[in-house]
mmCIF file of C-alpha atoms and ligand atoms in Angstrom:
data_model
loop_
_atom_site.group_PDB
_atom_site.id
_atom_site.type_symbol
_atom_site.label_atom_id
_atom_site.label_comp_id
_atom_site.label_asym_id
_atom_site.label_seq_id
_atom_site.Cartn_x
_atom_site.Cartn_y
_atom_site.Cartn_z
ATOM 1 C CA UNK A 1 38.051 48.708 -140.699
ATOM 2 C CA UNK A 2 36.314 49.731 -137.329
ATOM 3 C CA UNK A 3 35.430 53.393 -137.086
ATOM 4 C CA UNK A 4 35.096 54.305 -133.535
ATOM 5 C CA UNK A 5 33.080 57.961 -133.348
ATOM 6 C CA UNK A 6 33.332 59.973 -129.951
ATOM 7 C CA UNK A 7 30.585 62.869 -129.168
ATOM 8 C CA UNK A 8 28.693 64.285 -127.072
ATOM 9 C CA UNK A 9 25.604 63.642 -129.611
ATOM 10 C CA UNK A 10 26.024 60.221 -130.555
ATOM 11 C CA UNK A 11 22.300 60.241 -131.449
ATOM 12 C CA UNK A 12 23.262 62.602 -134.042
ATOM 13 C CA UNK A 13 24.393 59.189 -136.241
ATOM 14 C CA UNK A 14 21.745 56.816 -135.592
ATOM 15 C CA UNK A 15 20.540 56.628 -138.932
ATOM 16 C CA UNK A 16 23.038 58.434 -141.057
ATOM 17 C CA UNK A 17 24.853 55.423 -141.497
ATOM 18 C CA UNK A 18 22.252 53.393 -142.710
ATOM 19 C CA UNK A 19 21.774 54.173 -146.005
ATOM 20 C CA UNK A 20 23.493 53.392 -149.332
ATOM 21 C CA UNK A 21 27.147 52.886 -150.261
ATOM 22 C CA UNK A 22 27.452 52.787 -146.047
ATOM 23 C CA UNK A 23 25.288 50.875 -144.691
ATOM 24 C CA UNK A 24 25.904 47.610 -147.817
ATOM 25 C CA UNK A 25 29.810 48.033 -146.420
ATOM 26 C CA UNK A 26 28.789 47.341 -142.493
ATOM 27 C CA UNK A 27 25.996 44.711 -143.679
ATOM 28 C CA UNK A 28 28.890 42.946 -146.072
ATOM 29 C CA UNK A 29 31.483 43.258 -142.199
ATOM 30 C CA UNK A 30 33.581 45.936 -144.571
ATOM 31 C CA UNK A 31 33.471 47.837 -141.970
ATOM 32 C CA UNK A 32 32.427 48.443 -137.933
ATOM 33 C CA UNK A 33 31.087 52.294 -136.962
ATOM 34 C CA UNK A 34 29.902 52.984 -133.189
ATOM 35 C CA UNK A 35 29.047 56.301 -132.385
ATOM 36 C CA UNK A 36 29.937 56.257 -128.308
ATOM 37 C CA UNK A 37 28.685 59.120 -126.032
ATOM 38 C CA UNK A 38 31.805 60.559 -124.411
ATOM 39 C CA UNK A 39 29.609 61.081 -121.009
ATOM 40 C CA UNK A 40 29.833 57.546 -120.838
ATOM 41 C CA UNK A 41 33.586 57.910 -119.930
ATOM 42 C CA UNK A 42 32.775 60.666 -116.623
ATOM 43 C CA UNK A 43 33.279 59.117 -113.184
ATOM 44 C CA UNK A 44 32.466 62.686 -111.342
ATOM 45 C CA UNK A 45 28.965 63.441 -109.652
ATOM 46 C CA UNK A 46 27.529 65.726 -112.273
ATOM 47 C CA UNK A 47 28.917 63.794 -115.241
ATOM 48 C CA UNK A 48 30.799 66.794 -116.793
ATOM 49 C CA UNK A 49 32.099 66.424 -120.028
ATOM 50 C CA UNK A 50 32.481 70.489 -120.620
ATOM 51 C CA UNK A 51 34.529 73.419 -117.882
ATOM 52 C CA UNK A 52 35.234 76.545 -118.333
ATOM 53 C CA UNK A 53 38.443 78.293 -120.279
ATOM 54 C CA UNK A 54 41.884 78.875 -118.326
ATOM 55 C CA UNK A 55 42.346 82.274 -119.212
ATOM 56 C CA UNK A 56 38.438 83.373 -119.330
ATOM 57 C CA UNK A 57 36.740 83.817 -122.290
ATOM 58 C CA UNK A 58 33.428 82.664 -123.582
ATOM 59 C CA UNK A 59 32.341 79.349 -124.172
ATOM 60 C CA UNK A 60 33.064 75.870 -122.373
ATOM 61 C CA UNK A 61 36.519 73.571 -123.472
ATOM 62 C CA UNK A 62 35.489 69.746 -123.685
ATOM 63 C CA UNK A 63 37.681 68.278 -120.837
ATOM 64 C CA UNK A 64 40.548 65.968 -120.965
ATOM 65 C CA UNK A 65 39.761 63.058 -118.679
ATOM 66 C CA UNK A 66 37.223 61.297 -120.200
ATOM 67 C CA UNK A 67 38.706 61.729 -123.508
ATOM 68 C CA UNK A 68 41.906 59.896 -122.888
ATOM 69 C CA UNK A 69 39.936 57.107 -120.372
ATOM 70 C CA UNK A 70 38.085 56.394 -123.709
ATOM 71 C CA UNK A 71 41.233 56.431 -125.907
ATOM 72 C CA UNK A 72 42.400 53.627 -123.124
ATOM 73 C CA UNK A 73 39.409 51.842 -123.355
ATOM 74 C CA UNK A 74 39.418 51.579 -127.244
ATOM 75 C CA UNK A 75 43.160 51.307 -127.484
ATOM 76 C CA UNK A 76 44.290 49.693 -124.650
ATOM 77 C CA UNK A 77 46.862 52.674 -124.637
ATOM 78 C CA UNK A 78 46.936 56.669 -124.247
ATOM 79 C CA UNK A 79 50.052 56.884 -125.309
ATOM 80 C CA UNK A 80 50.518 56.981 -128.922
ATOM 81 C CA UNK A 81 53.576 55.955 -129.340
ATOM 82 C CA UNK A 82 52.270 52.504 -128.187
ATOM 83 C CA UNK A 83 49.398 52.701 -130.789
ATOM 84 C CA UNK A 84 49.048 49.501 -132.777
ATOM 85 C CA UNK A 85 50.102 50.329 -136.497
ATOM 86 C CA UNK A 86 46.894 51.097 -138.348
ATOM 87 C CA UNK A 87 45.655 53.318 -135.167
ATOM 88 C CA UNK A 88 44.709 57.007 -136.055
ATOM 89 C CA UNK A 89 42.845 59.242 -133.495
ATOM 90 C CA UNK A 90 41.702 61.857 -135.390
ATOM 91 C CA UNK A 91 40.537 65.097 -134.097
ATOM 92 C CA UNK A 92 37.783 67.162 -136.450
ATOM 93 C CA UNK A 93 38.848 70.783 -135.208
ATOM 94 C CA UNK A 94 38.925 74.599 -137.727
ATOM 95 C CA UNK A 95 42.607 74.213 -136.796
ATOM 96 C CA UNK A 96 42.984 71.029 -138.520
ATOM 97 C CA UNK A 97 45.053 70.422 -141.764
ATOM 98 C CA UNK A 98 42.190 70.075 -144.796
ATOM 99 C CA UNK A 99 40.539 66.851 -145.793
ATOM 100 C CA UNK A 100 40.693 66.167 -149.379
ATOM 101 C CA UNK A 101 40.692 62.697 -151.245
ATOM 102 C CA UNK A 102 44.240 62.430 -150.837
ATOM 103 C CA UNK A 103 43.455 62.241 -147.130
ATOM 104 C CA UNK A 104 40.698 59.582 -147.568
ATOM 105 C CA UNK A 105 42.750 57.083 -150.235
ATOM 106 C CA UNK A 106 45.743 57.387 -147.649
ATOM 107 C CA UNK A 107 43.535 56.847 -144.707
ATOM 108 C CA UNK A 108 41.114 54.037 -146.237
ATOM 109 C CA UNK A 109 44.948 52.728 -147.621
ATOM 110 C CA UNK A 110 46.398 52.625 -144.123
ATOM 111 C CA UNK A 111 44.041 52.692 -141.519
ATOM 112 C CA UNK A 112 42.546 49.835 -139.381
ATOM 113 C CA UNK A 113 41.179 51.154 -136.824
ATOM 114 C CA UNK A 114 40.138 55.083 -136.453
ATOM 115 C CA UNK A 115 38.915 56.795 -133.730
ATOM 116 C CA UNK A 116 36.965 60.106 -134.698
ATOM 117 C CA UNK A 117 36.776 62.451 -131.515
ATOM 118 C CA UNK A 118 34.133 65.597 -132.801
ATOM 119 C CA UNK A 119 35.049 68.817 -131.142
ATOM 120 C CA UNK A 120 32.374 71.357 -129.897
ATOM 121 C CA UNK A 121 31.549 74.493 -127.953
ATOM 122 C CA UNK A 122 34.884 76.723 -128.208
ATOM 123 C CA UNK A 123 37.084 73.123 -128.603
ATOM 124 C CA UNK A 124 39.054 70.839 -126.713
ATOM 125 C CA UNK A 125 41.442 70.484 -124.478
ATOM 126 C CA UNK A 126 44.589 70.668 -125.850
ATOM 127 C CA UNK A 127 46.640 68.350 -123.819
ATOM 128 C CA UNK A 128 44.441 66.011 -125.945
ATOM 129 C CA UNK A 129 45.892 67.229 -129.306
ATOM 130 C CA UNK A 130 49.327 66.736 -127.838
ATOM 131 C CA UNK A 131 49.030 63.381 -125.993
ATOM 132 C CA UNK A 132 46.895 61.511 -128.526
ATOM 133 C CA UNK A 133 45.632 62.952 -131.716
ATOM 134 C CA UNK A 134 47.493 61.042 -134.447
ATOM 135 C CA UNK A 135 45.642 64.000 -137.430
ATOM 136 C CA UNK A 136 43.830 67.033 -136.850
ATOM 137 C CA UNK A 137 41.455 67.742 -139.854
ATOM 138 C CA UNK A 138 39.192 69.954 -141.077
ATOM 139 C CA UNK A 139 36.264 69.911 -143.450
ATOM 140 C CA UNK A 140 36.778 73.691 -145.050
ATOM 141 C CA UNK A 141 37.070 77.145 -144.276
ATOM 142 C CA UNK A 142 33.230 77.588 -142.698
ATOM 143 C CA UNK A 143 32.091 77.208 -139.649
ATOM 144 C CA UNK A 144 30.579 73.956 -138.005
ATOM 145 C CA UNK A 145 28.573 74.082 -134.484
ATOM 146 C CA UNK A 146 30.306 71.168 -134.421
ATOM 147 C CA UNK A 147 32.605 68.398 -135.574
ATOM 148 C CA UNK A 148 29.938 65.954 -136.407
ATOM 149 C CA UNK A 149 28.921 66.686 -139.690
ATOM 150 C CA UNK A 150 32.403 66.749 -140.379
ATOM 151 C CA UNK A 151 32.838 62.941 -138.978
ATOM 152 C CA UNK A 152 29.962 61.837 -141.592
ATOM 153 C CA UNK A 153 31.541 63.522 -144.296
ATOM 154 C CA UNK A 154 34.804 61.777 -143.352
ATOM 155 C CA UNK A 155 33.184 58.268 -142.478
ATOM 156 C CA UNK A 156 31.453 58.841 -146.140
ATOM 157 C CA UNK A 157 34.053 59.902 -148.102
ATOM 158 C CA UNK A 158 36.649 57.272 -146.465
ATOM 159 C CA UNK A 159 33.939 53.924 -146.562
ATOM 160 C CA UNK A 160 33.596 53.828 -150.482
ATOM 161 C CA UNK A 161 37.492 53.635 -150.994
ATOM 162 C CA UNK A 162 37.566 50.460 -149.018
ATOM 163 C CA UNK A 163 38.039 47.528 -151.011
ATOM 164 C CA UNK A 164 34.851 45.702 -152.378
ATOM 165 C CA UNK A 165 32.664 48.335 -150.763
ATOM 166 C CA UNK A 166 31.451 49.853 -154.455
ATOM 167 C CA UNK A 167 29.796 47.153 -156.528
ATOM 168 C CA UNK A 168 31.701 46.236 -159.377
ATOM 169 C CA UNK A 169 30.001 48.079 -162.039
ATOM 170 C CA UNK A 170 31.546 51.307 -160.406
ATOM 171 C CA UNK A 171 35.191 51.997 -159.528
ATOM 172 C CA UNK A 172 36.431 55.261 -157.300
ATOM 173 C CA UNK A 173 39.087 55.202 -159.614
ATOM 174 C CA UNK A 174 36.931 56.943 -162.199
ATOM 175 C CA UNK A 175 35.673 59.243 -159.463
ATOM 176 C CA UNK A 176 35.942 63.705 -160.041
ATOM 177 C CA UNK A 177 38.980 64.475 -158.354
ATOM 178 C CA UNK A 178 40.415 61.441 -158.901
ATOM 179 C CA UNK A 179 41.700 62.801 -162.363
ATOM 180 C CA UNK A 180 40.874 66.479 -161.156
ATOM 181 C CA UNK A 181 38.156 66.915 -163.648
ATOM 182 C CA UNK A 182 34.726 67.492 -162.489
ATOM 183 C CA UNK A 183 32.253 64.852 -164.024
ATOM 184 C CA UNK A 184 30.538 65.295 -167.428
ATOM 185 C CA UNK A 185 26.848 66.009 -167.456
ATOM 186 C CA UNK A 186 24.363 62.801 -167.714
ATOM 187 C CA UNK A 187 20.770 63.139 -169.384
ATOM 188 C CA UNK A 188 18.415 60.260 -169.312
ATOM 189 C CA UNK A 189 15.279 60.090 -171.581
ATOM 190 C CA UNK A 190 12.817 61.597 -172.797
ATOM 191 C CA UNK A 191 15.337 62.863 -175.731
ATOM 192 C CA UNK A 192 13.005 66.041 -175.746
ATOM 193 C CA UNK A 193 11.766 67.284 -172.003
ATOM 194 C CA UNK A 194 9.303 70.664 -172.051
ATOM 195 C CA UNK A 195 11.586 71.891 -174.962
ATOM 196 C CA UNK A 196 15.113 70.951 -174.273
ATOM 197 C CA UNK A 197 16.570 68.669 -175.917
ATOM 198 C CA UNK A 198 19.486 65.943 -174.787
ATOM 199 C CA UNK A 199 22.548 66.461 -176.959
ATOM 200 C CA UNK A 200 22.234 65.334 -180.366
ATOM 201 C CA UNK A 201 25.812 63.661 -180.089
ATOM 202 C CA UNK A 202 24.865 60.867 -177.006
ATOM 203 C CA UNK A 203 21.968 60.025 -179.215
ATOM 204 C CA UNK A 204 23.892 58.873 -182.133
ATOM 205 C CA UNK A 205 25.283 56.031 -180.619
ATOM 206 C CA UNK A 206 28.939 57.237 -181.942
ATOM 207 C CA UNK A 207 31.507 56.089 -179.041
ATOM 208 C CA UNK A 208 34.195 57.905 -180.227
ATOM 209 C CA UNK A 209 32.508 60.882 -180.778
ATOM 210 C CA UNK A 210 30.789 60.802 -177.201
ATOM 211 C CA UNK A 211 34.485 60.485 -175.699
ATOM 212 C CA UNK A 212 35.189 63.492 -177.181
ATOM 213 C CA UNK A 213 32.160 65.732 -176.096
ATOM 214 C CA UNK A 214 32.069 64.343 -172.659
ATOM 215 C CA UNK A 215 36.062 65.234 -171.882
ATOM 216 C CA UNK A 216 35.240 68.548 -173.298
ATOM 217 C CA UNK A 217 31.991 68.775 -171.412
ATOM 218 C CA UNK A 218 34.002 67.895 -168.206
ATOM 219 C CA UNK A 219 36.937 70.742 -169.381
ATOM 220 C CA UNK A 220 33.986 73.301 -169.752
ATOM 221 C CA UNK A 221 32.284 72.329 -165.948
ATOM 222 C CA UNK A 222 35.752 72.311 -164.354
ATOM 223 C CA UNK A 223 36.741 75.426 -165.999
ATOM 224 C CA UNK A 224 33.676 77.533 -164.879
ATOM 225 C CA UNK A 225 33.238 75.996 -161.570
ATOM 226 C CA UNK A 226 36.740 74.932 -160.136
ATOM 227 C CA UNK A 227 39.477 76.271 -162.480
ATOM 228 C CA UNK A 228 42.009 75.820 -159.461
ATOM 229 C CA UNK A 229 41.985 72.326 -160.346
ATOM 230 C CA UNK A 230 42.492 72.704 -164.104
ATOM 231 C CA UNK A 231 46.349 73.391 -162.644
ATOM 232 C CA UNK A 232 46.733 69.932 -160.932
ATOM 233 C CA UNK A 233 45.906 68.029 -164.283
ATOM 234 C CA UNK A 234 49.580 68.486 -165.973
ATOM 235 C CA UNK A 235 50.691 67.890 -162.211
ATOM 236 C CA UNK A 236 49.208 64.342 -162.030
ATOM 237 C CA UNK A 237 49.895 63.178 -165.397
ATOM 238 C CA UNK A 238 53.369 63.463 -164.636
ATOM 239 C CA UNK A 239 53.110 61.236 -161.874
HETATM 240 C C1 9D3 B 301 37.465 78.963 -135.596
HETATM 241 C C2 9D3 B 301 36.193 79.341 -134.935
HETATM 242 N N1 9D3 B 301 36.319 79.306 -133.456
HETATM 243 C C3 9D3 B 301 36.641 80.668 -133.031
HETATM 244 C C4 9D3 B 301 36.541 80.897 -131.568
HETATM 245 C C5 9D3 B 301 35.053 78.873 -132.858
HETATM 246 C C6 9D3 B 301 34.556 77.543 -133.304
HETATM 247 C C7 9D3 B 301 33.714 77.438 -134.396
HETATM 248 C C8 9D3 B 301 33.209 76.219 -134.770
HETATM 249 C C9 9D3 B 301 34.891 76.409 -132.604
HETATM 250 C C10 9D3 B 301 34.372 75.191 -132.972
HETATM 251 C C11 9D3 B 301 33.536 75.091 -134.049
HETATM 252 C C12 9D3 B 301 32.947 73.793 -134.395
HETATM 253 N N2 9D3 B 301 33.508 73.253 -135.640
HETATM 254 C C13 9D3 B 301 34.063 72.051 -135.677
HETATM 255 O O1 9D3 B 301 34.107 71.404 -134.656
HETATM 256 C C14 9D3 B 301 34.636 71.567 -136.898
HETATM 257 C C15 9D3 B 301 34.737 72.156 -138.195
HETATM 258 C C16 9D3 B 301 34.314 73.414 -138.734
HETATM 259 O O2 9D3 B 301 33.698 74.264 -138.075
HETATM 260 N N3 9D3 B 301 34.609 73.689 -140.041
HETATM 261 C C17 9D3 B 301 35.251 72.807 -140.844
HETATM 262 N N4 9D3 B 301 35.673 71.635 -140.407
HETATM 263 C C18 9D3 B 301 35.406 71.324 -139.092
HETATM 264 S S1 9D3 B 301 35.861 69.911 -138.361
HETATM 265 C C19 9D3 B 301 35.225 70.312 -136.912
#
């Protein structure tokens, strides 16, 4: 997969990339990311990649031009009905519809190439959205300065569903929200740390037995902290 990140901070990503799950997927050519500076694509005097609002109001509106000269550029099209299949431009906005791991397994399923365009100061022009966003997305209801956190969470989240990007000994299969449970909780030794003691039950070596506490473990976590996914359980196993 190439991952193709427009911004206006493309130093912002230098490093974040490099580490872990990531950066053993670009060494093993899993996948390509590039983090390009959309000031790059400005042909005016002053380089402006920002003007002010039709309609007043506070705040600058990134402008259209060099936006869709970089779509061409990395495309070879701005029209997206001439995309190649396996094309998304994807625009990290509020607006946008919410990224969950449904959205990464079909995206990581699907996509080839994805171009990440990170929205900032009061947005984007939205001849943009119209002409050449293939998904608007969001992160969550709170608020960014910007869209480029929400392109590392996205690169992140999307990277480790790749095939052969996870070593073998783990799968994403057996990932939380995978099955909608929350994980169970790990303890490593000592057996006995400043009074507290692991549960007598992982000790014991019984397998069985460790199933059992560990799904109810994971029922108990889920139920405290995200009971709104408690619902999608009977959902999925009737899939
Ligand atoms: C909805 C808030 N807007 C009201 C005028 C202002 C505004 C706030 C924050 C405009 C842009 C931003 C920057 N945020 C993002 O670019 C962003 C974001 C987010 O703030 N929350 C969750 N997901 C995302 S994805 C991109």
């Amino acid at each position: 997969m190439k991952i193709d990140i427009l911004t206006i901070f493309p130093d912002f990503f230098r490093e974040i990339f490099d580490f872990g799950i990531v950066r053993r997927a670009r060494a093993a050519g899993i996948v390509e990311i590039t983090a390009h500076d959309i000031r790059a694509w400005t042909i005016d005097k002053h380089r402006m990649v920002d003007d002010r609002p039709f309609g007043g109001g506070d705040g600058m509106v990134l402008k259209p031009e060099p936006i869709f000269a970089a779509i061409e550029n990395l495309i070879g099209t701005a029209e997206r009905a001439d995309y190649p299949s396996g094309t998304k431009v994807v625009l990290l906005t509020p607006q946008g519809k919410q990224f969950k791991q449904t959205v990464a397994r079909e995206f990581a399923a699907n996509a080839t190439h994805l171009i990440i365009l990170c929205g900032r100061y009061e947005g984007i022009d939205e001849r943009v959205n119209e002409a050449l966003v293939t998904d608007e997305i969001s992160i969550g209801d709170y608020v960014l300065s910007g869209g480029e956190p929400a392109a590392m969470i996205l690169v992140d989240a999307l990277v480790r569903l790749l095939p052969d990007a996870l070593g073998s000994k783990t799968s994403a299969a057996n990932d939380s929200f995978e099955n909608n449970l929350l994980d169970f909780p790990n303890y490593t030794r000592p057996p006995e740390f400043r009074g507290m003691r692991v549960p007598e039950v992982l000790l014991n070596g019984n397998h069985h037995e460790i199933e059992k506490w560990r799904k109810q473990k994971a029922l108990e976590k889920t139920e405290k902290n995200r009971p709104d996914l408690l619902g999608k359980i009977s959902e999925n196993e009737n899939e």
